[in-house]
mmCIF file of C-alpha atoms in Angstrom:
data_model
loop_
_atom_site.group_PDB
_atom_site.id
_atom_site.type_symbol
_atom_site.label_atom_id
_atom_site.label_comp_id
_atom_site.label_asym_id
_atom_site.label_seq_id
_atom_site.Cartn_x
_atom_site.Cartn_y
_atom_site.Cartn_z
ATOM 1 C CA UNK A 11 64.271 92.811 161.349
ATOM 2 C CA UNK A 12 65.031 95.741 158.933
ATOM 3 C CA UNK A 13 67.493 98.384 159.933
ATOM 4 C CA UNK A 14 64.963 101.043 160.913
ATOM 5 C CA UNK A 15 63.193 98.878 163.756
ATOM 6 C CA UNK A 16 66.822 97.761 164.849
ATOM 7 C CA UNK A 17 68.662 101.739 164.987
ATOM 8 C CA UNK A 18 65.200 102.697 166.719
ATOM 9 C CA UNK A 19 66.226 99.984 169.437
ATOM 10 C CA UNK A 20 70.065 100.958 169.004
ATOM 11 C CA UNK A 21 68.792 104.438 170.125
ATOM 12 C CA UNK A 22 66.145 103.670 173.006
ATOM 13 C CA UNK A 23 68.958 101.342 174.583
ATOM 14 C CA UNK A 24 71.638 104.126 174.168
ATOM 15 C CA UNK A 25 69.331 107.077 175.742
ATOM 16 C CA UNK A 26 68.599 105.118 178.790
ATOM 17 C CA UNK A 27 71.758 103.612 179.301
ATOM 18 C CA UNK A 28 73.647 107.154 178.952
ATOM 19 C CA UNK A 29 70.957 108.712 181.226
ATOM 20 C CA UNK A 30 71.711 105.420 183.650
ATOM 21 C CA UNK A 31 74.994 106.403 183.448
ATOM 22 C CA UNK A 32 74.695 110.271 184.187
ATOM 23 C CA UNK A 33 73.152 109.196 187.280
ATOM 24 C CA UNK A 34 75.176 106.908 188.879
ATOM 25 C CA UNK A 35 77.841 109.730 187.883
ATOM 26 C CA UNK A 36 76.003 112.483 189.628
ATOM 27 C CA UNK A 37 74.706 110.919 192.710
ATOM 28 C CA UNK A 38 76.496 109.638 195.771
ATOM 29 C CA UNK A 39 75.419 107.162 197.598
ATOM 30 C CA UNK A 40 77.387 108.229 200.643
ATOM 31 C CA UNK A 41 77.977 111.709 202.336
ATOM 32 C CA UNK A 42 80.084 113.865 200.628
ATOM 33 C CA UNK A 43 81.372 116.306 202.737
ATOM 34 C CA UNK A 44 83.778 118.777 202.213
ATOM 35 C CA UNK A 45 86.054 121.236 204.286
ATOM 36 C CA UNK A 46 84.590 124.910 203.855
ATOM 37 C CA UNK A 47 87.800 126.468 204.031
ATOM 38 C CA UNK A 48 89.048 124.141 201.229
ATOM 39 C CA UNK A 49 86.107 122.618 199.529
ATOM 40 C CA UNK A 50 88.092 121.833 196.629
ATOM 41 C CA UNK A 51 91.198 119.729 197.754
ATOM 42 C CA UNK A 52 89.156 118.104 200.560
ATOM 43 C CA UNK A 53 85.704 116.950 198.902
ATOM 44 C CA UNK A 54 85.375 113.146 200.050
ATOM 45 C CA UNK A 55 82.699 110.343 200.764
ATOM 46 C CA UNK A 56 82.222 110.382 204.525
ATOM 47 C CA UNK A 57 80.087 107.702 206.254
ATOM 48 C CA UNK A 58 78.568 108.874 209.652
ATOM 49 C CA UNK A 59 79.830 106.257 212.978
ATOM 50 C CA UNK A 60 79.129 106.749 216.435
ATOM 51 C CA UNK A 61 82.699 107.868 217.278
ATOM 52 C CA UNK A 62 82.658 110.242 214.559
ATOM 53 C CA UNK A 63 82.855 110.214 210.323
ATOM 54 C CA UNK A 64 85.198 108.030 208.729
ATOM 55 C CA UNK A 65 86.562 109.550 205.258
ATOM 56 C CA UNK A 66 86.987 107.348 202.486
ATOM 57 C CA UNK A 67 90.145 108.663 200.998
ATOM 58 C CA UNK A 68 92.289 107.451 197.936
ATOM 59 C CA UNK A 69 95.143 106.794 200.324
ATOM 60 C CA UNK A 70 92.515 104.738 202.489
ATOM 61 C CA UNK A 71 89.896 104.808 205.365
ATOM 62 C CA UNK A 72 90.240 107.229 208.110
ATOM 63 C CA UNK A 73 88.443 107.819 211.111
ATOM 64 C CA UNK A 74 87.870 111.573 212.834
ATOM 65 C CA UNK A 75 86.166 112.297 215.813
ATOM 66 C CA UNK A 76 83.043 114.070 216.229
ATOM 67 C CA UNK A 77 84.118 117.967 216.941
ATOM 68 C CA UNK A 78 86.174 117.800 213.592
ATOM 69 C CA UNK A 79 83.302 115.654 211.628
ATOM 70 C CA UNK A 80 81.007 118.763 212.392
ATOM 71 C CA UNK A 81 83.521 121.146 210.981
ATOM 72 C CA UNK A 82 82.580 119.982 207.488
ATOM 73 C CA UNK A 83 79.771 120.825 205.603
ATOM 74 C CA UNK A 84 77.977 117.978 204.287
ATOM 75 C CA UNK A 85 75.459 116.634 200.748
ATOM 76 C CA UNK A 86 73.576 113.541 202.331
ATOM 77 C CA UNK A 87 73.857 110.509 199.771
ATOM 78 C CA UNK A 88 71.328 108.215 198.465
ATOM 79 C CA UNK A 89 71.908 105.599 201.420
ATOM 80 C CA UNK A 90 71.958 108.325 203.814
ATOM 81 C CA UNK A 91 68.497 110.083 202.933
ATOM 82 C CA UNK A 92 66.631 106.962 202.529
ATOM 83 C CA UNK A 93 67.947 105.499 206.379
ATOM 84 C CA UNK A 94 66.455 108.702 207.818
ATOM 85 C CA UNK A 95 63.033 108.695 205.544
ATOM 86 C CA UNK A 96 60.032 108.590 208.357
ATOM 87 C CA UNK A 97 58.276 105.000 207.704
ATOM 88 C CA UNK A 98 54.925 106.394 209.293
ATOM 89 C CA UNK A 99 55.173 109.494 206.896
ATOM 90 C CA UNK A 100 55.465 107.090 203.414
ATOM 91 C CA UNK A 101 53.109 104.306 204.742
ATOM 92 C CA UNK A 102 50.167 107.826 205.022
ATOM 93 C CA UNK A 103 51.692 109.346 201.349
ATOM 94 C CA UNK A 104 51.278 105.842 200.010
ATOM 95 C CA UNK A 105 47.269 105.568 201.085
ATOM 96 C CA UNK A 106 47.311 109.461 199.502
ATOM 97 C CA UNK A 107 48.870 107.825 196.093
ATOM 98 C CA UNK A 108 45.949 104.486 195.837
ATOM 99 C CA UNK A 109 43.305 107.453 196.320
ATOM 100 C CA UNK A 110 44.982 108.917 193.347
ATOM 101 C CA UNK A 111 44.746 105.878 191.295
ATOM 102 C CA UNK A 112 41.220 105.520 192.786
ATOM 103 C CA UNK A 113 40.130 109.343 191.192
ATOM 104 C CA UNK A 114 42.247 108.163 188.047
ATOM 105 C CA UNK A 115 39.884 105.316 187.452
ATOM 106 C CA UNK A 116 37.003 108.005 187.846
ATOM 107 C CA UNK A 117 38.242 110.184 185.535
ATOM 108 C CA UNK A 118 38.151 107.469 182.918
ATOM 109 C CA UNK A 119 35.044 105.770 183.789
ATOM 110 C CA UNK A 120 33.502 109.495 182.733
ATOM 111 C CA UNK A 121 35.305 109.131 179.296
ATOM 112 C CA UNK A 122 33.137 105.708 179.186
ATOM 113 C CA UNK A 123 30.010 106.644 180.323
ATOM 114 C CA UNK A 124 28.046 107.538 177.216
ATOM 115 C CA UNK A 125 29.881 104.487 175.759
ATOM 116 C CA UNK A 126 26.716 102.456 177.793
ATOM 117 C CA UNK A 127 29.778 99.873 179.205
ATOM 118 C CA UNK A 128 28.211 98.583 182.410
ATOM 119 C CA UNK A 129 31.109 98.786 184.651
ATOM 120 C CA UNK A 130 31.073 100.489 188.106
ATOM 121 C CA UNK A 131 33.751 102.639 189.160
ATOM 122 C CA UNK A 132 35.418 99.513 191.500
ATOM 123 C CA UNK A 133 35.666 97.464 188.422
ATOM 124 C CA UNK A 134 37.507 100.196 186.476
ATOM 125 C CA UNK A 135 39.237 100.651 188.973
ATOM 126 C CA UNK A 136 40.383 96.878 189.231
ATOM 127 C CA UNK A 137 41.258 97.182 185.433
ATOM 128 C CA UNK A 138 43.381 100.431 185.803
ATOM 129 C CA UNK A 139 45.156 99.087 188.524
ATOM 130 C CA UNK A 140 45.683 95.777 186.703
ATOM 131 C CA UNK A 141 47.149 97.430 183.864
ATOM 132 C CA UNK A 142 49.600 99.231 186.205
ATOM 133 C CA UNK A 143 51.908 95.946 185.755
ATOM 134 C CA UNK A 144 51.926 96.151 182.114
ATOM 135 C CA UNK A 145 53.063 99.965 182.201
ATOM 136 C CA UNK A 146 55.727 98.764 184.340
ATOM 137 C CA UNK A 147 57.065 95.880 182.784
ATOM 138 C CA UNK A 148 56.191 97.693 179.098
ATOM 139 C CA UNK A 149 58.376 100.762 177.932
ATOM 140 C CA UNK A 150 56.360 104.320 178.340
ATOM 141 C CA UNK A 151 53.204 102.975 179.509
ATOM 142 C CA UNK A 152 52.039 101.175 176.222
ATOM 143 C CA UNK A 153 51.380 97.929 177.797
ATOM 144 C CA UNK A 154 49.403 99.185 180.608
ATOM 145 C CA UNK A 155 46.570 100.666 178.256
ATOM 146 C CA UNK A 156 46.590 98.008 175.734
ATOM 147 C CA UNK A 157 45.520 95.697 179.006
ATOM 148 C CA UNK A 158 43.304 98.411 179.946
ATOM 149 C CA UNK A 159 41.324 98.620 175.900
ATOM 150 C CA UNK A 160 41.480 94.477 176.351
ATOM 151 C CA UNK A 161 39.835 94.198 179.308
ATOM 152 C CA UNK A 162 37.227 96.983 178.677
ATOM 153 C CA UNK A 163 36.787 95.648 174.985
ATOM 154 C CA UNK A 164 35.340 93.000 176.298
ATOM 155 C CA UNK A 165 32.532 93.946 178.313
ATOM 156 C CA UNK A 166 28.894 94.034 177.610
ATOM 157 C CA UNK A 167 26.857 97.461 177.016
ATOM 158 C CA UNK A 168 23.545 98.333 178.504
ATOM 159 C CA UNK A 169 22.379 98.705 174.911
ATOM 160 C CA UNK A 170 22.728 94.635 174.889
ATOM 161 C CA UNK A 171 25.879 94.777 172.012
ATOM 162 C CA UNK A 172 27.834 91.582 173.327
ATOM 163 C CA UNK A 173 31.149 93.692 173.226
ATOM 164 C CA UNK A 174 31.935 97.691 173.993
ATOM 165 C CA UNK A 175 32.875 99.806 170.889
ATOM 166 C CA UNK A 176 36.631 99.183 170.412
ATOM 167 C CA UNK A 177 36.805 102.608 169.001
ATOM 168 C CA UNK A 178 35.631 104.395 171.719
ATOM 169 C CA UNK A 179 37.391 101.811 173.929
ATOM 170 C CA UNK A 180 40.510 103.185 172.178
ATOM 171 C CA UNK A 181 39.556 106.836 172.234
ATOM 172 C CA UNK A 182 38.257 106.797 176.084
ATOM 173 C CA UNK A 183 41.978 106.030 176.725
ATOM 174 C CA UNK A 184 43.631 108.278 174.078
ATOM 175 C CA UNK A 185 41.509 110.828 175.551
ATOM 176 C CA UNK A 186 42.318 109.937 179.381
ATOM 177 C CA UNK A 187 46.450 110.373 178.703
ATOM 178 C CA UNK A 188 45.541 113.504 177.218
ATOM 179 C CA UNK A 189 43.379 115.339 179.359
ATOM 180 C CA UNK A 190 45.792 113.646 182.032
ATOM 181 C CA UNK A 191 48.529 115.443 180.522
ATOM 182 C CA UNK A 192 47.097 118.783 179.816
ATOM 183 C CA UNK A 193 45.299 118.978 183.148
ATOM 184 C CA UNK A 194 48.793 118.017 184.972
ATOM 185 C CA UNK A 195 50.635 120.451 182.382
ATOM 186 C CA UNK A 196 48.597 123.466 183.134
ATOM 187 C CA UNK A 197 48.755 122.704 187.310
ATOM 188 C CA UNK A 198 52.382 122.565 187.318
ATOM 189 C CA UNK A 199 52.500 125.681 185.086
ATOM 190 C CA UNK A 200 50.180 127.692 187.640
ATOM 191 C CA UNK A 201 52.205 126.371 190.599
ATOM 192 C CA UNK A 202 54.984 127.415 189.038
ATOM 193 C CA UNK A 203 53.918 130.837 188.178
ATOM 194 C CA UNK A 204 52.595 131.548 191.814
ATOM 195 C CA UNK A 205 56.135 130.570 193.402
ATOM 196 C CA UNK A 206 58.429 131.800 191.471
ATOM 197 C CA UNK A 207 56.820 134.682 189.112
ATOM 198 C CA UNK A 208 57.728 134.969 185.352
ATOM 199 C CA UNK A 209 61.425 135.045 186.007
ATOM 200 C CA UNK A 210 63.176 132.297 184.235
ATOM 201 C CA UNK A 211 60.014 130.817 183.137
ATOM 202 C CA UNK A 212 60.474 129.283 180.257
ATOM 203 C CA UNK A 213 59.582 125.552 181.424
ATOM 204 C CA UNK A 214 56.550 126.846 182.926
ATOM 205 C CA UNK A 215 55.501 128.382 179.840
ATOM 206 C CA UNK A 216 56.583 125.364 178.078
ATOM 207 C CA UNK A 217 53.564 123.244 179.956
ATOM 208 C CA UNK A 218 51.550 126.069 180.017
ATOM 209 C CA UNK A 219 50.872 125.652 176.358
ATOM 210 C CA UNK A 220 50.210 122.060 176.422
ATOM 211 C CA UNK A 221 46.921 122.079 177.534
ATOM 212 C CA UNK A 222 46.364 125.161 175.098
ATOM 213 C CA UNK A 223 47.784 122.768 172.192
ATOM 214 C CA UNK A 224 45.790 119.443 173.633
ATOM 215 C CA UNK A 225 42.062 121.192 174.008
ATOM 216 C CA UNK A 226 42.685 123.485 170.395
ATOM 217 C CA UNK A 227 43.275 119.776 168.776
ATOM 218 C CA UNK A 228 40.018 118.640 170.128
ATOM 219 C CA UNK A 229 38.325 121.010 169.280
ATOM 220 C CA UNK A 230 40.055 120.839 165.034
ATOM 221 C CA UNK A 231 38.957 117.437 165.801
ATOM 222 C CA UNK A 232 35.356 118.044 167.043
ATOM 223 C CA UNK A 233 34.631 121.295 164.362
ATOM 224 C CA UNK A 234 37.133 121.146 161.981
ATOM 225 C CA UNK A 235 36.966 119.179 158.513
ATOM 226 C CA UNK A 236 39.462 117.087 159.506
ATOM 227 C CA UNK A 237 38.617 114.195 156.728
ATOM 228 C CA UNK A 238 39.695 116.175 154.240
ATOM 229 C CA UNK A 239 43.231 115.762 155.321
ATOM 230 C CA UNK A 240 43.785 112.464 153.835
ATOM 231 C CA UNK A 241 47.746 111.727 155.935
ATOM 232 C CA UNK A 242 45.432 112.585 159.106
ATOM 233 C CA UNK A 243 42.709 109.901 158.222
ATOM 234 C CA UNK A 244 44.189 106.960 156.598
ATOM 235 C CA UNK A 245 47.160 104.517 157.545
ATOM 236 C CA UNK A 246 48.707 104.545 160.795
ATOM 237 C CA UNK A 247 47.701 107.798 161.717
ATOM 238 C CA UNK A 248 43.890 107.174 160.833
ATOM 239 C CA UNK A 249 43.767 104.370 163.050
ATOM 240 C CA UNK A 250 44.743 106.518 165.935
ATOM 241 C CA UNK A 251 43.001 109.526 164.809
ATOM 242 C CA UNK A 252 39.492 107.583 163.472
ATOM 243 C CA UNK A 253 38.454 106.181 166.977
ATOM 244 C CA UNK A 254 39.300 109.416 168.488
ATOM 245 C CA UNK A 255 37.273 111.892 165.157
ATOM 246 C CA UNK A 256 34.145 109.613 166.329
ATOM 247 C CA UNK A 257 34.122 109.638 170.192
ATOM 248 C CA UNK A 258 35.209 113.912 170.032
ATOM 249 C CA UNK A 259 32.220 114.378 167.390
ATOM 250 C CA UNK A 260 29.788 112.401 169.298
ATOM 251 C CA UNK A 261 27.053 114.938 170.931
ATOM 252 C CA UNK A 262 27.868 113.705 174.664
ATOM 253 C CA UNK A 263 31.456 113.757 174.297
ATOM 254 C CA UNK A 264 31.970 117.662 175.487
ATOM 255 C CA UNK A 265 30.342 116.411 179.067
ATOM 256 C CA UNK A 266 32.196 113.477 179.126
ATOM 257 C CA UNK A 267 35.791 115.787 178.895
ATOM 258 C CA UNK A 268 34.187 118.193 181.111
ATOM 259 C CA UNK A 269 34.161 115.897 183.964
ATOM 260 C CA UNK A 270 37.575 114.045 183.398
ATOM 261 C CA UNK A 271 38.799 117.551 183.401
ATOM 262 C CA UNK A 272 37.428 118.144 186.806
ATOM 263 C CA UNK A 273 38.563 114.636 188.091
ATOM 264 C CA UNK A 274 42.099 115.312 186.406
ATOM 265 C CA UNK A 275 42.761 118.184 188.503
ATOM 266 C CA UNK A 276 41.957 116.360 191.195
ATOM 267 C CA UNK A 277 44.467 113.199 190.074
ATOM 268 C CA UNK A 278 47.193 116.014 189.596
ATOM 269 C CA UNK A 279 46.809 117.904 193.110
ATOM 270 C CA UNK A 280 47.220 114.525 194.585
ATOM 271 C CA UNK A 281 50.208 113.738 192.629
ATOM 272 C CA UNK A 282 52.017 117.296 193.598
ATOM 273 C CA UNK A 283 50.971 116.673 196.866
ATOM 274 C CA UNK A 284 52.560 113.294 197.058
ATOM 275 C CA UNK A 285 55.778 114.432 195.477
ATOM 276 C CA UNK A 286 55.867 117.181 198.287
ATOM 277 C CA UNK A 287 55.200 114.769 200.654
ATOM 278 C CA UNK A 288 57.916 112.343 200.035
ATOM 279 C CA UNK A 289 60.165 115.385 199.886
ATOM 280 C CA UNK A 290 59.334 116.534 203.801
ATOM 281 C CA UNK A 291 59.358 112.731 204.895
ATOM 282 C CA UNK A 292 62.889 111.880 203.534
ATOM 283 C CA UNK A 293 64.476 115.379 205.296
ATOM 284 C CA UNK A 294 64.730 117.657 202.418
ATOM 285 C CA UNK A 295 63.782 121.167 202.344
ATOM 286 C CA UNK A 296 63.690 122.524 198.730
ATOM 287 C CA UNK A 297 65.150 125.868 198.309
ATOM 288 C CA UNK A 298 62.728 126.410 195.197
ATOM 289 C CA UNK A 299 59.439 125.165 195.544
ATOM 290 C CA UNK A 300 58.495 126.396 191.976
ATOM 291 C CA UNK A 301 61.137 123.781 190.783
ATOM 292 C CA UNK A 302 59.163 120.930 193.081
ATOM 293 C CA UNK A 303 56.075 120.831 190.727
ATOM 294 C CA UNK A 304 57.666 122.217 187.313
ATOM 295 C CA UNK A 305 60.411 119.567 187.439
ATOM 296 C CA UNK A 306 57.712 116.807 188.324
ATOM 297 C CA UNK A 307 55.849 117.393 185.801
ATOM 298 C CA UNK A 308 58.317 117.293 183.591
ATOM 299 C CA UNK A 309 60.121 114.423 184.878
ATOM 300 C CA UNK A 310 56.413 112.572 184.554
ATOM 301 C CA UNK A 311 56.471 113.862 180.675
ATOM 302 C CA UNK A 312 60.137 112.212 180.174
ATOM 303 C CA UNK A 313 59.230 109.201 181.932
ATOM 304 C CA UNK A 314 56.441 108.528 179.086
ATOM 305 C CA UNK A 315 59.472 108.717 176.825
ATOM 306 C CA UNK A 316 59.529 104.835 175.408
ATOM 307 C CA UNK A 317 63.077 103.756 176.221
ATOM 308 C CA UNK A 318 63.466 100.986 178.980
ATOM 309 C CA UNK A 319 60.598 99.436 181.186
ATOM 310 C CA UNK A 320 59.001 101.397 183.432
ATOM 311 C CA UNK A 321 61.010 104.238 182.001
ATOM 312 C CA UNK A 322 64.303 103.279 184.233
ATOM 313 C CA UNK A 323 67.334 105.925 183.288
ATOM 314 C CA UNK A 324 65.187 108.179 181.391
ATOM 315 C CA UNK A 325 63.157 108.944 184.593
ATOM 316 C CA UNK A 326 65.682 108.815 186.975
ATOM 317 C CA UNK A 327 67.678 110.923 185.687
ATOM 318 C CA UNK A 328 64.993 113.690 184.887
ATOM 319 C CA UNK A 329 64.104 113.761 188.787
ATOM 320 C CA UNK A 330 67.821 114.321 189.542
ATOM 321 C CA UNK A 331 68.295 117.014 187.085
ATOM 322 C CA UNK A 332 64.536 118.696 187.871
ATOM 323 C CA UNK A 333 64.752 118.204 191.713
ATOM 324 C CA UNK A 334 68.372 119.544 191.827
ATOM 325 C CA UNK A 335 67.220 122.286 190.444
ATOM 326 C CA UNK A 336 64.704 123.159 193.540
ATOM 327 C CA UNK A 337 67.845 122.803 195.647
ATOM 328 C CA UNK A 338 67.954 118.813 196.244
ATOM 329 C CA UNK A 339 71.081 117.410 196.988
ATOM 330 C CA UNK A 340 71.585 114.625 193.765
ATOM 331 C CA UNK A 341 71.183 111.674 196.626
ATOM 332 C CA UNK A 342 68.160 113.351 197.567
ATOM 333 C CA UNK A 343 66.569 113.378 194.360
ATOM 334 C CA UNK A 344 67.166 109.669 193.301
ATOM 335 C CA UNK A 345 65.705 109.427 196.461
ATOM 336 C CA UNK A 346 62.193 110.807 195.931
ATOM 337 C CA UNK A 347 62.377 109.582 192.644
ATOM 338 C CA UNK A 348 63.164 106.151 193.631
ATOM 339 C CA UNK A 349 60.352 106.048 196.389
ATOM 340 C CA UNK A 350 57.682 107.454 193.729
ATOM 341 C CA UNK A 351 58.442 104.443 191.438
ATOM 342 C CA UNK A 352 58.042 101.798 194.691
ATOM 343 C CA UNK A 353 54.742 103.165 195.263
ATOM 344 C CA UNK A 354 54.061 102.742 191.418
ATOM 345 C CA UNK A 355 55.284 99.121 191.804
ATOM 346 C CA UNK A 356 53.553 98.327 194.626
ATOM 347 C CA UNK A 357 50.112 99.207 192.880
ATOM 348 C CA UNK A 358 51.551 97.380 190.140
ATOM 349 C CA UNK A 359 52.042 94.059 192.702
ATOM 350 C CA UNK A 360 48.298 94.850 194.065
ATOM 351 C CA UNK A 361 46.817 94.902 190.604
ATOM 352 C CA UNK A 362 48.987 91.728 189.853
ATOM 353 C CA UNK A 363 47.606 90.147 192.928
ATOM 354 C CA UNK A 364 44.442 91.064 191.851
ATOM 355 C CA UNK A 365 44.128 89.407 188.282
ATOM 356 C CA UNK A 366 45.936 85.914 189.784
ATOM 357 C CA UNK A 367 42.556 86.251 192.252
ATOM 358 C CA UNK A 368 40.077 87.295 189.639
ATOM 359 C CA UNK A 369 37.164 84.886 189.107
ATOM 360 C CA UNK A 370 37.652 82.648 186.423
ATOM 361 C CA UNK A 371 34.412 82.292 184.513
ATOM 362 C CA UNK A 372 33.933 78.531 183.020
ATOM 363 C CA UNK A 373 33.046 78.609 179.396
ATOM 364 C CA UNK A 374 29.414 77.909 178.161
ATOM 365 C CA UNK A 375 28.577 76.653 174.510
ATOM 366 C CA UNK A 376 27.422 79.034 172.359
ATOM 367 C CA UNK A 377 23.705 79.433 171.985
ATOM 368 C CA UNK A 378 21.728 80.025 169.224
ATOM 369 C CA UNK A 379 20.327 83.444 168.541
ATOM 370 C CA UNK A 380 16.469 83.493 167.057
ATOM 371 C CA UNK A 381 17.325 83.387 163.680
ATOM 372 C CA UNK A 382 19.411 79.744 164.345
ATOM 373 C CA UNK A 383 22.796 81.413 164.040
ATOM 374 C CA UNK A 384 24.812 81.546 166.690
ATOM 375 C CA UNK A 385 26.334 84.821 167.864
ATOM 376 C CA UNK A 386 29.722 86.274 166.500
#
């Protein structure tokens, strides 16, 4: 291994683990509560008992009763806002987040269509949510998509090629993070915008101008002479850039955006919405409901960061820092951050569950084509 690969490593392990470490700093996994006549010299963990609150003090445990336990004012901690999360509540927000991944599927399945890949919108949605337990076991994402361009790779065409184009394999999912992005970008930007105005703004403005930056590059990439630009065609750039020059340039490719577009704002809405949901069913009231939707979109940008699996420290400690922001209590945050992910893992398990169950196809010699060759 040469030194660049290992100080990249040395420096993905150190940004998670010091973002792990500002949360378990930051949030509290019991009450804190606090005397509001003294909130500095009496801020202490305080678990909640049927007598009372006992306070965990340096000098020791101590029990109060009830009238003076409702004296203090209180921050609920992780443990606390995750015993009083409504089941029925997350089991409903849960169905709302598989209908997401169920619209996410259709938004790539457009990118696909002109591709002539005979796959109906249940099988690419068994791929998607097959790949789910690559993203989460990968850093960023990266596995999940290679699994998807794998599977997909495969497949036969209605134009009777014995495998899909890899490049517009590759670009259909180059193109799906993208529009994905911008679509969720510009969503949380308007939200933004409508709650809390142009005062301190900048974030919003920030996302705002990632779907301006994502459609102006595919359009360079659709009208501009982009081969002359010789770093932007050749090595490892070209090989990202190629598959993506030939799907964009393609004459159907405009309608094929068009509707992932449309889908995408659909896959977004349901996102916010689930956010907000989990939110109202764990207790919290934001204070800022611009932060709610800026911060998640953000915290969905870090979380693509490549550091740890299934972006673990990066992520969690975006949604504490974003969330607190709208007014969540630290515990609170970690909270809705934590449940997001276990509805991420649990399509991850279903997808998992799925592939151990797929149909296993025996293999059949290789005929010979026409001509007495067989086929490559």
């Amino acid at each position: 291994m040469t030194v660049r690969p290992r100080l990249v490593r040395f420096l993905r392990w150190a940004l998670a683990l010091g973002a792990l470490a500002f949360v378990v700093w930051v949030v509290p996994v019991r009450d804190q509560c606090w005397d509001a006549r003294s909130p500095r010299s009496t801020h202490v963990a305080v678990t909640h008992v049927v007598a009372g609150c006992t306070l965990h003090l340096r000098t020791g445990e101590v029990t109060i009763p009830e009238a003076e336990c409702s004296q203090l004012r209180c921050e609920p901690g992780l443990a606390t806002t995750v015993e009083h999360a409504r089941v029925g509540a997350l089991a409903a927000l849960l169905a709302v987040y598989l209908l997401g991944m169920f619209v996410w599927a259709a938004r790539w399945r457009a990118l696909l269509a002109f591709a002539g890949i005979e796959m109906s919108i249940l099988e690419v949605w068994r791929v998607s949510i097959e790949a789910q337990a690559g993203g989460i076991l990968l850093p960023g994402g990266i596995g999940g998509d290679a699994l998807r361009i794998a599977s997909v790779a495969s497949r036969p065409t209605r134009a009777g090629e014995t495998r899909a184009p890899v490049a517009i394999v590759v670009a259909s999912v180059l193109l799906d993070r993208v529009v994905g992005l911008a679509v969720l970008s510009a969503l949380a930007a308007a939200l933004g915008f409508a709650w809390g105005g142009l005062r301190d703004a900048t974030l919003a403005f920030v996302l705002a101008a990632i779907p301006v930056g994502a459609f102006a590059g595919i359009a360079l990439l659709r009208l501009g002479p982009v081969e002359r630009i010789r770093w932007l065609t050749r090595g490892r750039v070209g090989e990202v850039v190629g598959p993506v020059l030939q799907y964009v340039r393609d004459p159907r490719a405009p309608g094929a955006i068009a509707r992932a577009v449309a889908l995408s704002v659909l896959v977004a809405a349901i996102q916010f919405a689930t956010i907000r949901g989990i939110i109202g069913a764990l207790g919290s009231a934001p204070s800022s409901e611009k932060w709610v939707y800026v911060g998640s979109a953000m915290s969905f940008i870090v979380a693509a960061v490549p550091a740890l699996p299934g972006g673990w420290g990066t992520s969690d400690a975006s949604w504490v820092f974003f969330l607190g922001k709208a007014g969540l209590a630290a515990g609170a945050a970690l909270a809705v951050c934590l449940m997001y992910r276990l509805f991420w893992y649990f399509s991850g398990m279903l997808g998992a569950l799925l592939h151990l169950f797929r149909p296993r196809t025996a293999a059949v010699p290789a005929a010979a084509d026409p001509a007495g060759q067989p086929p490559s």
